[in-house]
């Protein structure tokens, strides 16, 4: 659902679903798992598109491979 809302530009709804997905994946798979890292990247990108750079930078620090600017 997060991806659908994200593509529709409904960032608040997408944010809610990405956060839920990230929490579940971290709990079940751990932060190091590729699926968890991918969800984290999606959340960082969403924050950047929504103009929330501070939140994006905070989450980006948790990524194993830094994203390019």
XYZ file of C-alpha atoms in Angstrom:
69
model
C 0.000 0.000 0.000
C 2.870 2.349 0.738
C 4.095 2.153 -2.850
C 0.621 2.847 -4.234
C 0.115 5.907 -2.031
C 3.660 7.068 -2.772
C 3.094 6.903 -6.546
C -0.192 8.797 -6.131
C 1.610 11.566 -4.273
C -0.274 10.836 -1.056
C 2.848 11.148 1.038
C 1.231 11.159 4.478
C -0.543 7.858 3.833
C 2.555 6.365 2.215
C 4.660 7.457 5.170
C 2.346 5.657 7.586
C 2.579 2.392 5.633
C 6.340 2.601 5.077
C 6.868 3.165 8.804
C 4.716 0.155 9.658
C 6.531 -1.984 7.105
C 9.922 -0.884 8.397
C 9.010 -1.633 12.007
C 7.742 -5.090 11.084
C 10.745 -5.931 8.956
C 13.200 -4.722 11.576
C 11.491 -6.869 14.193
C 11.186 -9.980 12.014
C 14.307 -9.748 9.850
C 16.655 -7.275 11.516
C 18.133 -4.051 10.205
C 20.783 -5.852 8.140
C 18.315 -7.747 5.947
C 18.114 -6.505 2.329
C 14.308 -6.152 2.505
C 14.583 -3.982 5.606
C 17.278 -1.864 3.990
C 15.152 -1.460 0.846
C 12.170 -0.283 2.883
C 14.437 2.150 4.684
C 15.644 3.511 1.316
C 12.053 3.980 0.173
C 11.275 5.874 3.363
C 14.336 8.109 2.924
C 13.317 8.859 -0.678
C 9.769 9.680 0.395
C 10.984 12.097 3.052
C 13.240 13.777 0.479
C 10.400 14.162 -2.030
C 8.142 15.566 0.680
C 10.803 18.136 1.591
C 11.570 16.555 4.949
C 15.318 16.522 4.589
C 16.058 16.366 8.305
C 14.049 13.158 8.699
C 15.611 11.757 5.519
C 19.143 12.394 6.799
C 18.333 10.840 10.145
C 17.066 7.643 8.519
C 19.824 7.621 5.911
C 22.380 7.212 8.672
C 20.889 3.747 9.305
C 21.551 2.583 5.745
C 24.498 0.279 5.168
C 25.226 1.742 1.747
C 24.828 5.520 1.715
C 22.602 6.955 -0.984
C 24.004 9.486 -3.417
C 22.794 13.076 -2.949
